[in-house]
Amino acid sequence: MYSFDGFGIERKSSYGSLIDLSENGKAQSAGGRPRIAIVGAGITGISTACHILDAGLDCHIFESGNESSVGGIWTKVNTTSRLQIHSQFYRFHPAVQWDSDYPNRQEILGQVHQLWDRYNLASRTTFHCPVESTRQEDDGKWVVNDPSYGYFDGVVAAVGTCGEVYAPKIAGQDNFKGRVIHSSELDPEAVKGKNVVIIGGGASAVEALEFSCDNGAASAKVLARSERWFIPREPRLNACLAGTVGDRFGILAWILGFMIRFFFYREFWEMAPPSSGPYTLFSGTPIVNSRIFQLMRQGRASWVRGDVRGFSEHGIEFTRRKGSPKAGELNGEATTEKGDICILATGYSRPSLQFLPQTKSSSKYQPPNWYLQTFPTENATVCATNCTWQEGIGSVGGVHIGLYTRFLLAFVMDPEARPSERFMKGWVDLVHILKKPYPGGALSFVSSAELFFWIVVVIAVQPSLWKWASFILSGPDLLHGKNVAQNTNLSERFPSNASQPALPEKPIAARQDSGISI
């Protein structure tokens, strides 16, 4: 048994118990226990590696950046950035213990680095190694880039939804006499005493608005194109919204939307998205913030929706939106929103999944419309955790990382437990029938309760998974009532896999909002 000193919890793992569950130990690698390749050293990649080691299997992480990249998107955001949802929705490993309800960048990276050190993940990571391709050999083994890195029994894509800074060039930008910066470069001196105009409508825009007000900006105005809901930082309400499983006819969304308008928006009623159409409460990721309306009531900030037409010398040419025009249609009042500095709160580009084998399935079965949203419908030994996520409530960065990881381990250890391509496509078809249609497919918006519901359902309807149910749902602590004592030293418990070839160093190869919303 090994323990996390200071966390007050214990984890027990038994590779032997997993072999007992599998079919005659078919998945054992030539060098011993199965080995999983993980692409990305962000929160998802690190959490996945820890869960794999918890189960007594082996893994290796491939990271395109250097050692400072450990932690993913949280290494790129501002020091003032903090989680926009309650921390209990962001508990990505049992050892994670938050000191605050809405932790900041420093606290989040602190938890990440504690896991990194305790599991000795540096010995299992190759930095400066962008993954350009993965392929599966005839014997089922996976190759990442080339065979010099060894062979793997499964692949986890953990590149997330936020990659490089996305800063589009806007018409007339060179004519603007003020300063233009990205929301990842917030500077107190740059906004002090200035009229700040912010282009964007997600969590990055909220952060930029609060930052400007807190650092002495004369005024701060957000020009938002998107129609996003604001919901208060109220854990019980957040849990209620995240606990919704489907809303086929939009009745629940209408009721909750009315209540949020009445009790939260109040005099800003018209600022809420339309009750009908594509902007219902369960159509896009809401912004969790209780302070924005306070700043607006104090006259320190404003938030308007519309379309940016371009820069002028002294501000932004903007068309304020009236009603709900069709996509691409400009209507409303044309204005010039004057400002001394413009902050582009345009988020980050979405990393590509081109390194995974290209699926032959129709567009109907493209991400996010995969089995359980993360497994390609053609191969259950690939898992793209948090990479296909588009919109949702409480459905990214949480305990589901461990659930998906253990699903993958069950599929790797026991080929009989792997769902067939027909079954996986049938599941996607069923979700499209039962759920309300969304642009991009039924799985383009998910809540945390919905994910857990589907996980329980697919286990229940697949007899081959019944023996794995305890492991998938509860982790490696208990397997058929067996407790297996382990060493207390994690670095000894998880030594580097000496049976694999040494990993050579390789040179580094020459939009999505930051993940601080729900």
Short mmCIF file of C-alpha atoms in Angstrom, two decimals:
data_model
loop_
_atom_site.label_atom_id
_atom_site.label_comp_id
_atom_site.label_asym_id
_atom_site.label_seq_id
_atom_site.Cartn_x
_atom_site.Cartn_y
_atom_site.Cartn_z
CA MET A 1 0.00 0.00 0.00
CA TYR A 2 1.28 3.49 -0.70
CA SER A 3 -0.04 6.72 0.68
CA PHE A 4 -0.12 10.39 -0.27
CA ASP A 5 1.43 12.05 2.76
CA GLY A 6 -0.45 15.19 3.61
CA PHE A 7 -3.49 14.27 1.55
CA GLY A 8 -4.92 11.76 4.00
CA ILE A 9 -5.87 9.19 1.36
CA GLU A 10 -4.55 5.86 0.24
CA ARG A 11 -4.57 4.06 -3.10
CA LYS A 12 -4.02 0.36 -3.66
CA SER A 13 -3.21 -1.22 -6.99
CA SER A 14 -2.78 -4.75 -8.21
CA TYR A 15 -1.65 -5.61 -11.71
CA GLY A 16 -2.17 -9.25 -10.81
CA SER A 17 -5.82 -8.59 -10.05
CA LEU A 18 -6.28 -6.98 -13.46
CA ILE A 19 -4.68 -9.99 -15.11
CA ASP A 20 -7.19 -12.17 -13.26
CA LEU A 21 -10.00 -10.17 -14.84
CA SER A 22 -8.59 -10.34 -18.36
CA GLU A 23 -8.78 -13.30 -20.70
CA ASN A 24 -5.71 -15.41 -19.87
CA GLY A 25 -3.52 -12.34 -19.59
CA LYS A 26 -3.60 -11.77 -23.36
CA ALA A 27 -2.63 -8.13 -23.09
CA GLN A 28 0.71 -8.65 -21.35
CA SER A 29 3.49 -6.98 -23.28
CA ALA A 30 6.68 -8.78 -24.17
CA GLY A 31 8.45 -6.65 -21.57
CA GLY A 32 5.86 -7.26 -18.86
CA ARG A 33 2.80 -5.18 -18.13
CA PRO A 34 0.87 -3.27 -20.82
CA ARG A 35 2.19 0.16 -21.75
CA ILE A 36 0.13 3.17 -22.80
CA ALA A 37 1.36 6.15 -24.86
CA ILE A 38 0.08 9.55 -23.72
CA VAL A 39 0.33 12.57 -26.01
CA GLY A 40 0.50 15.77 -23.97
CA ALA A 41 1.73 16.72 -20.49
CA GLY A 42 -1.16 18.95 -19.51
CA ILE A 43 -3.61 18.24 -16.72
CA THR A 44 -5.36 15.48 -18.69
CA GLY A 45 -2.10 13.78 -19.65
CA ILE A 46 -0.66 13.90 -16.15
CA SER A 47 -3.91 12.75 -14.55
CA THR A 48 -4.17 9.89 -17.06
CA ALA A 49 -0.60 8.78 -16.33
CA CYS A 50 -1.28 8.74 -12.59
CA HIS A 51 -4.43 6.66 -13.03
CA ILE A 52 -2.55 4.19 -15.24
CA LEU A 53 0.19 3.83 -12.64
CA ASP A 54 -2.44 3.51 -9.90
CA ALA A 55 -3.66 0.41 -11.74
CA GLY A 56 -0.15 -1.02 -11.90
CA LEU A 57 0.33 -0.62 -15.66
CA ASP A 58 3.01 1.42 -17.42
CA CYS A 59 2.90 4.54 -19.59
CA HIS A 60 5.04 7.11 -21.37
CA ILE A 61 4.24 10.76 -22.04
CA PHE A 62 5.21 12.61 -25.23
CA GLU A 63 5.34 16.40 -24.88
CA SER A 64 6.18 18.79 -27.72
CA GLY A 65 7.33 21.53 -25.35
CA ASN A 66 9.99 21.65 -22.66
CA GLU A 67 9.82 21.05 -18.92
CA SER A 68 8.03 24.35 -18.39
CA SER A 69 5.10 22.98 -20.42
CA VAL A 70 4.06 20.60 -17.63
CA GLY A 71 0.54 21.72 -16.78
CA GLY A 72 -0.64 22.53 -20.31
CA ILE A 73 -2.78 25.61 -20.86
CA TRP A 74 -2.33 26.73 -17.25
CA THR A 75 1.32 27.48 -17.97
CA LYS A 76 0.29 29.95 -20.68
CA VAL A 77 -2.44 31.97 -18.98
CA ASN A 78 -1.92 35.01 -16.76
CA THR A 79 -0.80 34.76 -13.17
CA THR A 80 -4.16 36.28 -12.20
CA SER A 81 -6.16 33.59 -14.04
CA ARG A 82 -8.32 31.36 -11.90
CA LEU A 83 -10.83 28.57 -12.28
CA GLN A 84 -14.29 29.83 -13.19
CA ILE A 85 -16.14 26.81 -11.79
CA HIS A 86 -16.17 25.34 -8.31
CA SER A 87 -13.03 23.35 -7.65
CA GLN A 88 -14.94 20.14 -6.90
CA PHE A 89 -15.77 19.96 -10.61
CA TYR A 90 -12.03 20.10 -11.35
CA ARG A 91 -10.72 17.32 -9.09
CA PHE A 92 -8.79 15.41 -11.73
CA HIS A 93 -7.17 12.91 -9.32
CA PRO A 94 -8.02 11.66 -5.81
CA ALA A 95 -4.78 13.18 -4.47
CA VAL A 96 -5.84 16.68 -5.53
CA GLN A 97 -6.98 18.76 -2.57
CA TRP A 98 -7.96 22.39 -3.16
CA ASP A 99 -7.42 25.15 -0.62
CA SER A 100 -9.94 27.49 -2.26
CA ASP A 101 -13.28 27.13 -4.02
CA TYR A 102 -11.99 28.87 -7.16
CA PRO A 103 -8.22 28.21 -7.26
CA ASN A 104 -5.86 30.43 -9.21
CA ARG A 105 -3.13 29.48 -11.65
CA GLN A 106 -0.49 29.06 -8.95
CA GLU A 107 -2.59 26.68 -6.86
CA ILE A 108 -3.61 24.61 -9.88
CA LEU A 109 -0.03 24.23 -11.12
CA GLY A 110 1.03 23.43 -7.57
CA GLN A 111 -1.32 20.43 -7.51
CA VAL A 112 -0.12 19.36 -10.96
CA HIS A 113 3.55 19.48 -9.94
CA GLN A 114 2.87 17.52 -6.75
CA LEU A 115 1.41 14.69 -8.83
CA TRP A 116 4.28 14.99 -11.29
CA ASP A 117 6.89 14.58 -8.56
CA ARG A 118 5.11 11.93 -6.49
CA TYR A 119 4.63 9.65 -9.50
CA ASN A 120 8.13 10.32 -10.85
CA LEU A 121 6.62 11.19 -14.23
CA ALA A 122 9.80 12.93 -15.43
CA SER A 123 11.35 9.47 -15.92
CA ARG A 124 8.41 8.57 -18.17
CA THR A 125 8.35 11.70 -20.33
CA THR A 126 10.09 12.69 -23.55
CA PHE A 127 10.15 16.47 -24.04
CA HIS A 128 10.71 18.34 -27.31
CA CYS A 129 8.90 15.48 -29.05
CA PRO A 130 5.90 16.55 -31.13
CA VAL A 131 3.85 13.52 -32.12
CA GLU A 132 3.27 13.59 -35.84
CA SER A 133 1.83 10.12 -36.41
CA THR A 134 0.60 7.00 -34.67
CA ARG A 135 -0.09 3.65 -36.28
CA GLN A 136 -1.22 0.22 -35.19
CA GLU A 137 0.78 -2.81 -36.30
CA ASP A 138 -0.75 -6.08 -37.43
CA ASP A 139 -0.22 -7.56 -33.97
CA GLY A 140 -2.21 -4.73 -32.36
CA LYS A 141 0.79 -2.84 -30.97
CA TRP A 142 0.97 0.91 -31.43
CA VAL A 143 3.92 2.89 -32.77
CA VAL A 144 4.29 6.59 -31.90
CA ASN A 145 6.28 8.47 -34.58
CA ASP A 146 8.70 5.54 -35.12
CA PRO A 147 9.63 2.23 -33.42
CA SER A 148 12.62 3.77 -31.63
CA TYR A 149 10.22 4.83 -28.87
CA GLY A 150 9.08 1.26 -28.28
CA TYR A 151 5.68 -0.30 -28.70
CA PHE A 152 2.45 0.46 -26.89
CA ASP A 153 -0.81 -1.33 -26.18
CA GLY A 154 -2.97 1.79 -26.33
CA VAL A 155 -2.84 5.52 -27.09
CA VAL A 156 -4.30 8.44 -25.14
CA ALA A 157 -4.56 11.78 -26.93
CA ALA A 158 -4.37 14.41 -24.16
CA VAL A 159 -3.68 17.56 -26.16
CA GLY A 160 -6.76 19.32 -24.82
CA THR A 161 -8.78 22.02 -26.55
CA CYS A 162 -6.41 24.98 -26.15
CA GLY A 163 -3.18 25.15 -28.13
CA GLU A 164 -1.36 28.22 -29.38
CA VAL A 165 -2.59 31.77 -28.87
CA TYR A 166 -5.28 32.72 -31.37
CA ALA A 167 -4.96 36.39 -32.32
CA PRO A 168 -6.70 37.07 -35.64
CA LYS A 169 -5.73 40.08 -37.71
CA ILE A 170 -8.70 42.44 -37.83
CA ALA A 171 -9.35 44.87 -40.66
CA GLY A 172 -7.84 48.30 -40.04
CA GLN A 173 -5.77 47.12 -37.07
CA ASP A 174 -2.63 48.88 -38.33
CA ASN A 175 -4.52 52.19 -38.35
CA PHE A 176 -5.42 51.99 -34.66
CA LYS A 177 -3.40 54.52 -32.68
CA GLY A 178 -3.75 52.60 -29.44
CA ARG A 179 -2.18 49.35 -28.28
CA VAL A 180 -3.44 45.86 -29.15
CA ILE A 181 -2.59 42.93 -26.87
CA HIS A 182 -3.86 39.37 -26.37
CA SER A 183 -5.66 38.42 -23.18
CA SER A 184 -2.75 36.13 -22.26
CA GLU A 185 -0.49 39.21 -21.97
CA LEU A 186 -2.41 41.30 -19.44
CA ASP A 187 -0.29 44.11 -18.00
CA PRO A 188 -1.46 46.36 -15.13
CA GLU A 189 0.43 49.38 -16.47
CA ALA A 190 -1.11 48.94 -19.92
CA VAL A 191 -4.70 49.40 -18.66
CA LYS A 192 -4.22 51.91 -15.82
CA GLY A 193 -6.19 55.07 -16.55
CA LYS A 194 -7.11 53.85 -20.05
CA ASN A 195 -10.36 53.22 -21.85
CA VAL A 196 -10.19 49.48 -22.47
CA VAL A 197 -12.08 47.73 -25.25
CA ILE A 198 -12.17 43.93 -25.15
CA ILE A 199 -13.02 41.82 -28.19
CA GLY A 200 -14.37 38.39 -27.27
CA GLY A 201 -17.19 36.80 -25.34
CA GLY A 202 -15.89 33.87 -23.31
CA ALA A 203 -14.03 33.25 -20.08
CA SER A 204 -10.97 35.14 -21.36
CA ALA A 205 -13.09 38.25 -21.89
CA VAL A 206 -14.45 37.99 -18.34
CA GLU A 207 -10.92 37.74 -16.96
CA ALA A 208 -9.75 40.73 -19.04
CA LEU A 209 -12.73 42.81 -17.90
CA GLU A 210 -12.15 42.07 -14.20
CA PHE A 211 -8.41 42.63 -14.60
CA SER A 212 -8.97 46.03 -16.19
CA CYS A 213 -11.36 47.17 -13.48
CA ASP A 214 -9.05 45.93 -10.73
CA ASN A 215 -6.03 47.74 -12.17
CA GLY A 216 -7.41 51.24 -12.53
CA ALA A 217 -8.87 51.32 -16.02
CA ALA A 218 -10.94 54.43 -16.70
CA SER A 219 -13.57 52.24 -18.38
CA ALA A 220 -13.84 48.68 -19.64
CA LYS A 221 -16.18 47.45 -22.32
CA VAL A 222 -16.58 43.97 -23.82
CA LEU A 223 -17.65 43.62 -27.45
CA ALA A 224 -19.02 40.10 -27.62
CA ARG A 225 -20.18 38.28 -30.70
CA SER A 226 -21.29 35.09 -28.95
CA GLU A 227 -24.59 34.64 -27.14
CA ARG A 228 -23.48 33.05 -23.87
CA TRP A 229 -25.36 32.71 -20.63
CA PHE A 230 -24.03 34.08 -17.34
CA ILE A 231 -24.71 32.03 -14.25
CA PRO A 232 -23.72 32.92 -10.68
CA ARG A 233 -20.95 31.24 -8.72
CA GLU A 234 -23.39 29.24 -6.66
CA PRO A 235 -22.22 25.61 -6.18
CA ARG A 236 -25.74 24.26 -5.70
CA LEU A 237 -27.00 25.87 -8.92
CA ASN A 238 -23.87 24.77 -10.79
CA ALA A 239 -24.39 21.21 -9.53
CA CYS A 240 -28.03 21.35 -10.60
CA LEU A 241 -27.12 22.42 -14.12
CA ALA A 242 -24.29 19.89 -14.37
CA GLY A 243 -26.63 17.20 -13.04
CA THR A 244 -29.02 17.50 -15.97
CA VAL A 245 -29.30 14.42 -18.20
CA GLY A 246 -30.71 15.53 -21.54
CA ASP A 247 -33.38 18.11 -22.24
CA ARG A 248 -34.90 16.79 -25.44
CA PHE A 249 -37.67 19.38 -25.72
CA GLY A 250 -35.95 22.32 -24.00
CA ILE A 251 -38.53 22.60 -21.20
CA LEU A 252 -36.00 22.47 -18.36
CA ALA A 253 -33.73 24.96 -20.14
CA TRP A 254 -36.63 27.41 -20.47
CA ILE A 255 -37.60 27.10 -16.78
CA LEU A 256 -34.04 27.47 -15.47
CA GLY A 257 -33.33 30.24 -17.96
CA PHE A 258 -36.35 32.20 -16.74
CA MET A 259 -35.29 31.82 -13.12
CA ILE A 260 -31.72 32.93 -13.86
CA ARG A 261 -33.02 35.97 -15.76
CA PHE A 262 -35.38 36.90 -12.95
CA PHE A 263 -33.08 36.42 -9.95
CA PHE A 264 -29.61 36.99 -11.45
CA TYR A 265 -29.85 39.20 -14.54
CA ARG A 266 -32.65 41.37 -13.16
CA GLU A 267 -32.35 44.79 -14.84
CA PHE A 268 -30.02 43.25 -17.43
CA TRP A 269 -32.80 40.92 -18.58
CA GLU A 270 -32.31 41.85 -22.24
CA MET A 271 -28.65 40.90 -22.03
CA ALA A 272 -29.58 37.22 -21.65
CA PRO A 273 -29.56 35.12 -24.85
CA PRO A 274 -32.90 34.50 -26.54
CA SER A 275 -35.11 31.85 -24.91
CA SER A 276 -35.59 30.02 -28.20
CA GLY A 277 -33.35 29.08 -31.08
CA PRO A 278 -29.75 27.90 -30.79
CA TYR A 279 -28.95 29.88 -27.62
CA THR A 280 -30.79 27.96 -24.88
CA LEU A 281 -29.13 27.31 -21.53
CA PHE A 282 -28.05 23.81 -22.58
CA SER A 283 -26.68 24.82 -25.97
CA GLY A 284 -23.33 26.32 -25.02
CA THR A 285 -20.89 26.58 -22.14
CA PRO A 286 -22.14 29.27 -19.74
CA ILE A 287 -19.87 31.84 -18.09
CA VAL A 288 -19.74 31.30 -14.34
CA ASN A 289 -19.26 34.70 -12.74
CA SER A 290 -21.11 36.62 -10.03
CA ARG A 291 -19.11 39.83 -10.27
CA ILE A 292 -19.66 41.08 -13.83
CA PHE A 293 -23.14 42.42 -13.13
CA GLN A 294 -21.85 44.10 -9.96
CA LEU A 295 -19.23 45.98 -12.01
CA MET A 296 -21.90 46.96 -14.53
CA ARG A 297 -24.22 48.23 -11.79
CA GLN A 298 -21.35 50.33 -10.45
CA GLY A 299 -20.85 51.85 -13.91
CA ARG A 300 -17.30 50.51 -14.13
CA ALA A 301 -17.91 48.05 -16.97
CA SER A 302 -20.26 47.30 -19.85
CA TRP A 303 -20.96 44.28 -22.03
CA VAL A 304 -22.55 44.60 -25.47
CA ARG A 305 -23.25 42.03 -28.17
CA GLY A 306 -22.79 42.54 -31.84
CA ASP A 307 -20.29 42.27 -34.67
CA VAL A 308 -16.87 43.85 -35.04
CA ARG A 309 -16.42 45.45 -38.45
CA GLY A 310 -12.85 46.64 -37.99
CA PHE A 311 -10.55 49.14 -36.33
CA SER A 312 -10.59 52.90 -36.73
CA GLU A 313 -7.90 55.31 -35.53
CA HIS A 314 -9.49 55.76 -32.12
CA GLY A 315 -11.54 52.65 -31.54
CA ILE A 316 -13.54 49.74 -32.95
CA GLU A 317 -16.18 49.97 -35.65
CA PHE A 318 -19.01 47.89 -34.20
CA THR A 319 -22.59 46.95 -35.06
CA ARG A 320 -24.73 46.42 -31.99
CA ARG A 321 -26.97 43.43 -32.40
CA LYS A 322 -30.75 43.59 -32.21
CA GLY A 323 -32.73 40.42 -31.68
CA SER A 324 -31.30 37.17 -33.06
CA PRO A 325 -30.15 37.72 -36.65
CA LYS A 326 -29.05 34.84 -38.84
CA ALA A 327 -25.38 33.89 -38.85
CA GLY A 328 -23.32 36.40 -40.80
CA GLU A 329 -26.14 38.95 -40.95
CA LEU A 330 -25.36 42.44 -39.65
CA ASN A 331 -28.17 44.48 -38.15
CA GLY A 332 -28.64 47.05 -35.47
CA GLU A 333 -26.88 50.34 -34.77
CA ALA A 334 -23.42 51.01 -36.23
CA THR A 335 -21.16 52.68 -33.66
CA THR A 336 -17.53 53.47 -32.95
CA GLU A 337 -16.53 52.11 -29.57
CA LYS A 338 -13.66 54.37 -28.56
CA GLY A 339 -10.69 53.01 -26.67
CA ASP A 340 -7.03 53.58 -25.85
CA ILE A 341 -6.15 49.90 -25.72
CA CYS A 342 -7.77 46.82 -27.25
CA ILE A 343 -7.51 43.39 -25.64
CA LEU A 344 -8.11 40.43 -27.96
CA ALA A 345 -9.85 37.88 -25.74
CA THR A 346 -9.97 35.44 -28.62
CA GLY A 347 -8.65 32.41 -26.79
CA TYR A 348 -6.47 29.70 -28.23
CA SER A 349 -6.50 27.56 -31.37
CA ARG A 350 -7.69 23.98 -30.98
CA PRO A 351 -4.88 21.40 -31.24
CA SER A 352 -5.14 18.98 -34.13
CA LEU A 353 -5.79 15.26 -33.80
CA GLN A 354 -4.22 14.57 -37.17
CA PHE A 355 -1.58 12.39 -35.53
CA LEU A 356 -4.24 9.75 -34.90
CA PRO A 357 -5.07 7.32 -37.72
CA GLN A 358 -7.67 8.84 -39.99
CA THR A 359 -11.05 7.24 -39.59
CA LYS A 360 -12.90 5.83 -42.57
CA SER A 361 -16.28 6.47 -41.02
CA SER A 362 -18.72 9.02 -42.36
CA SER A 363 -18.91 12.56 -41.00
CA LYS A 364 -21.64 11.33 -38.65
CA TYR A 365 -18.98 9.53 -36.60
CA GLN A 366 -16.35 12.24 -36.42
CA PRO A 367 -15.39 13.93 -33.13
CA PRO A 368 -17.08 14.80 -30.88
CA ASN A 369 -19.51 12.11 -32.05
CA TRP A 370 -17.37 9.18 -30.90
CA TYR A 371 -18.13 6.34 -28.52
CA LEU A 372 -18.53 7.92 -25.06
CA GLN A 373 -17.29 11.07 -26.85
CA THR A 374 -13.64 9.94 -26.58
CA PHE A 375 -13.19 6.56 -28.32
CA PRO A 376 -13.09 6.47 -32.15
CA THR A 377 -15.85 4.20 -33.35
CA GLU A 378 -13.31 2.11 -35.27
CA ASN A 379 -10.79 1.41 -32.48
CA ALA A 380 -11.37 1.19 -28.73
CA THR A 381 -7.66 1.15 -27.86
CA VAL A 382 -7.46 4.88 -28.64
CA CYS A 383 -8.84 7.40 -26.17
CA ALA A 384 -8.99 11.17 -26.82
CA THR A 385 -9.84 12.44 -23.33
CA ASN A 386 -10.95 16.09 -23.25
CA CYS A 387 -9.75 16.57 -26.85
CA THR A 388 -13.12 16.25 -28.56
CA TRP A 389 -15.01 18.30 -25.96
CA GLN A 390 -16.72 21.37 -27.42
CA GLU A 391 -19.40 22.69 -25.07
CA GLY A 392 -20.79 21.52 -21.77
CA ILE A 393 -21.34 22.01 -18.05
CA GLY A 394 -18.97 20.43 -15.54
CA SER A 395 -17.79 17.89 -18.11
CA VAL A 396 -14.08 18.66 -18.51
CA GLY A 397 -11.16 18.37 -16.08
CA GLY A 398 -12.93 16.20 -13.51
CA VAL A 399 -13.20 12.63 -12.28
CA HIS A 400 -14.23 11.37 -15.70
CA ILE A 401 -10.54 11.40 -16.71
CA GLY A 402 -10.01 8.41 -14.43
CA LEU A 403 -13.17 6.70 -15.71
CA TYR A 404 -12.11 7.02 -19.33
CA THR A 405 -8.60 5.83 -18.48
CA ARG A 406 -9.88 2.70 -16.76
CA PHE A 407 -12.21 1.99 -19.69
CA LEU A 408 -9.16 2.06 -21.95
CA LEU A 409 -7.20 -0.21 -19.60
CA ALA A 410 -10.07 -2.70 -19.55
CA PHE A 411 -10.15 -2.70 -23.37
CA VAL A 412 -6.37 -3.15 -23.51
CA MET A 413 -6.21 -5.90 -20.90
CA ASP A 414 -9.25 -7.81 -22.13
CA PRO A 415 -9.93 -7.88 -25.90
CA GLU A 416 -13.24 -9.58 -25.18
CA ALA A 417 -14.40 -6.45 -23.37
CA ARG A 418 -13.79 -4.18 -26.34
CA PRO A 419 -16.98 -2.96 -28.00
CA SER A 420 -17.35 -3.74 -31.68
CA GLU A 421 -17.43 -1.01 -34.31
CA ARG A 422 -21.10 -1.77 -34.86
CA PHE A 423 -21.86 -1.37 -31.15
CA MET A 424 -19.97 1.93 -30.87
CA LYS A 425 -21.68 3.40 -33.91
CA GLY A 426 -25.01 2.15 -32.63
CA TRP A 427 -24.41 3.98 -29.36
CA VAL A 428 -23.70 7.24 -31.22
CA ASP A 429 -26.88 6.74 -33.26
CA LEU A 430 -28.90 6.18 -30.08
CA VAL A 431 -27.60 9.37 -28.49
CA HIS A 432 -28.62 11.34 -31.58
CA ILE A 433 -32.11 9.92 -31.30
CA LEU A 434 -32.55 10.59 -27.58
CA LYS A 435 -30.91 14.00 -27.29
CA LYS A 436 -31.90 17.40 -28.53
CA PRO A 437 -30.17 18.18 -31.84
CA TYR A 438 -27.14 20.48 -31.59
CA PRO A 439 -24.96 22.06 -34.27
CA GLY A 440 -22.09 19.62 -34.70
CA GLY A 441 -23.98 16.62 -33.37
CA ALA A 442 -25.66 15.46 -30.18
CA LEU A 443 -22.34 15.08 -28.34
CA SER A 444 -21.18 18.63 -29.00
CA PHE A 445 -22.80 19.58 -25.68
CA VAL A 446 -22.63 17.34 -22.61
CA SER A 447 -23.09 17.72 -18.87
CA SER A 448 -21.14 15.80 -16.25
CA ALA A 449 -24.23 13.86 -15.17
CA GLU A 450 -24.86 12.87 -18.76
CA LEU A 451 -21.34 11.45 -19.09
CA PHE A 452 -21.75 9.40 -15.91
CA PHE A 453 -25.18 8.21 -17.04
CA TRP A 454 -23.85 6.91 -20.35
CA ILE A 455 -20.88 5.26 -18.63
CA VAL A 456 -23.19 3.31 -16.34
CA VAL A 457 -25.49 2.40 -19.22
CA VAL A 458 -22.77 1.03 -21.52
CA ILE A 459 -21.41 -1.11 -18.67
CA ALA A 460 -24.89 -2.41 -17.90
CA VAL A 461 -25.66 -3.44 -21.49
CA GLN A 462 -22.28 -5.10 -22.16
CA PRO A 463 -21.95 -8.37 -20.19
CA SER A 464 -18.27 -8.53 -21.09
CA LEU A 465 -17.74 -5.38 -19.00
CA TRP A 466 -19.55 -6.56 -15.89
CA LYS A 467 -16.45 -8.08 -14.32
CA TRP A 468 -14.67 -4.75 -14.93
CA ALA A 469 -17.45 -2.59 -13.49
CA SER A 470 -15.93 -2.24 -10.02
CA PHE A 471 -12.53 -1.34 -11.45
CA ILE A 472 -13.90 1.21 -13.95
CA LEU A 473 -16.27 2.92 -11.53
CA SER A 474 -14.26 2.73 -8.30
CA GLY A 475 -10.66 2.47 -9.41
CA PRO A 476 -8.03 -0.06 -8.40
CA ASP A 477 -8.70 0.15 -4.65
CA LEU A 478 -10.90 -2.94 -4.59
CA LEU A 479 -10.96 -5.75 -7.13
CA HIS A 480 -13.34 -8.53 -6.12
CA GLY A 481 -12.71 -7.65 -2.48
CA LYS A 482 -8.92 -7.99 -2.73
CA ASN A 483 -6.63 -5.53 -1.00
CA VAL A 484 -3.03 -5.77 -2.14
CA ALA A 485 -0.27 -4.18 -0.08
CA GLN A 486 2.23 -2.09 -2.01
CA ASN A 487 5.41 -0.18 -1.29
CA THR A 488 5.14 3.23 0.32
CA ASN A 489 7.68 4.84 -2.00
CA LEU A 490 6.03 5.83 -5.26
CA SER A 491 9.32 6.13 -7.14
CA GLU A 492 10.09 2.52 -6.14
CA ARG A 493 6.51 1.39 -6.76
CA PHE A 494 6.64 2.81 -10.30
CA PRO A 495 10.20 2.34 -11.63
CA SER A 496 10.91 3.16 -15.26
CA ASN A 497 10.26 0.25 -17.60
CA ALA A 498 13.76 -1.02 -18.27
CA SER A 499 12.57 -3.51 -20.84
CA GLN A 500 11.77 -0.74 -23.33
CA PRO A 501 14.44 0.78 -25.58
CA ALA A 502 15.95 4.09 -24.55
CA LEU A 503 14.03 7.08 -25.87
CA PRO A 504 16.15 9.34 -28.08
CA GLU A 505 15.89 13.10 -27.91
CA LYS A 506 14.25 14.61 -30.98
CA PRO A 507 14.29 18.24 -32.16
CA ILE A 508 11.18 20.29 -31.73
CA ALA A 509 9.16 20.82 -34.88
CA ALA A 510 9.41 24.07 -36.45
CA ARG A 511 -10.07 28.51 -31.28
CA GLN A 512 -10.72 27.70 -28.32
CA ASP A 513 -11.21 29.86 -25.22
CA SER A 514 -8.84 29.09 -22.36
CA GLY A 515 -10.08 26.22 -20.22
CA ILE A 516 -11.07 28.35 -17.27
CA SER A 517 -14.79 28.24 -17.90
CA ILE A 518 -16.95 25.21 -17.14
#
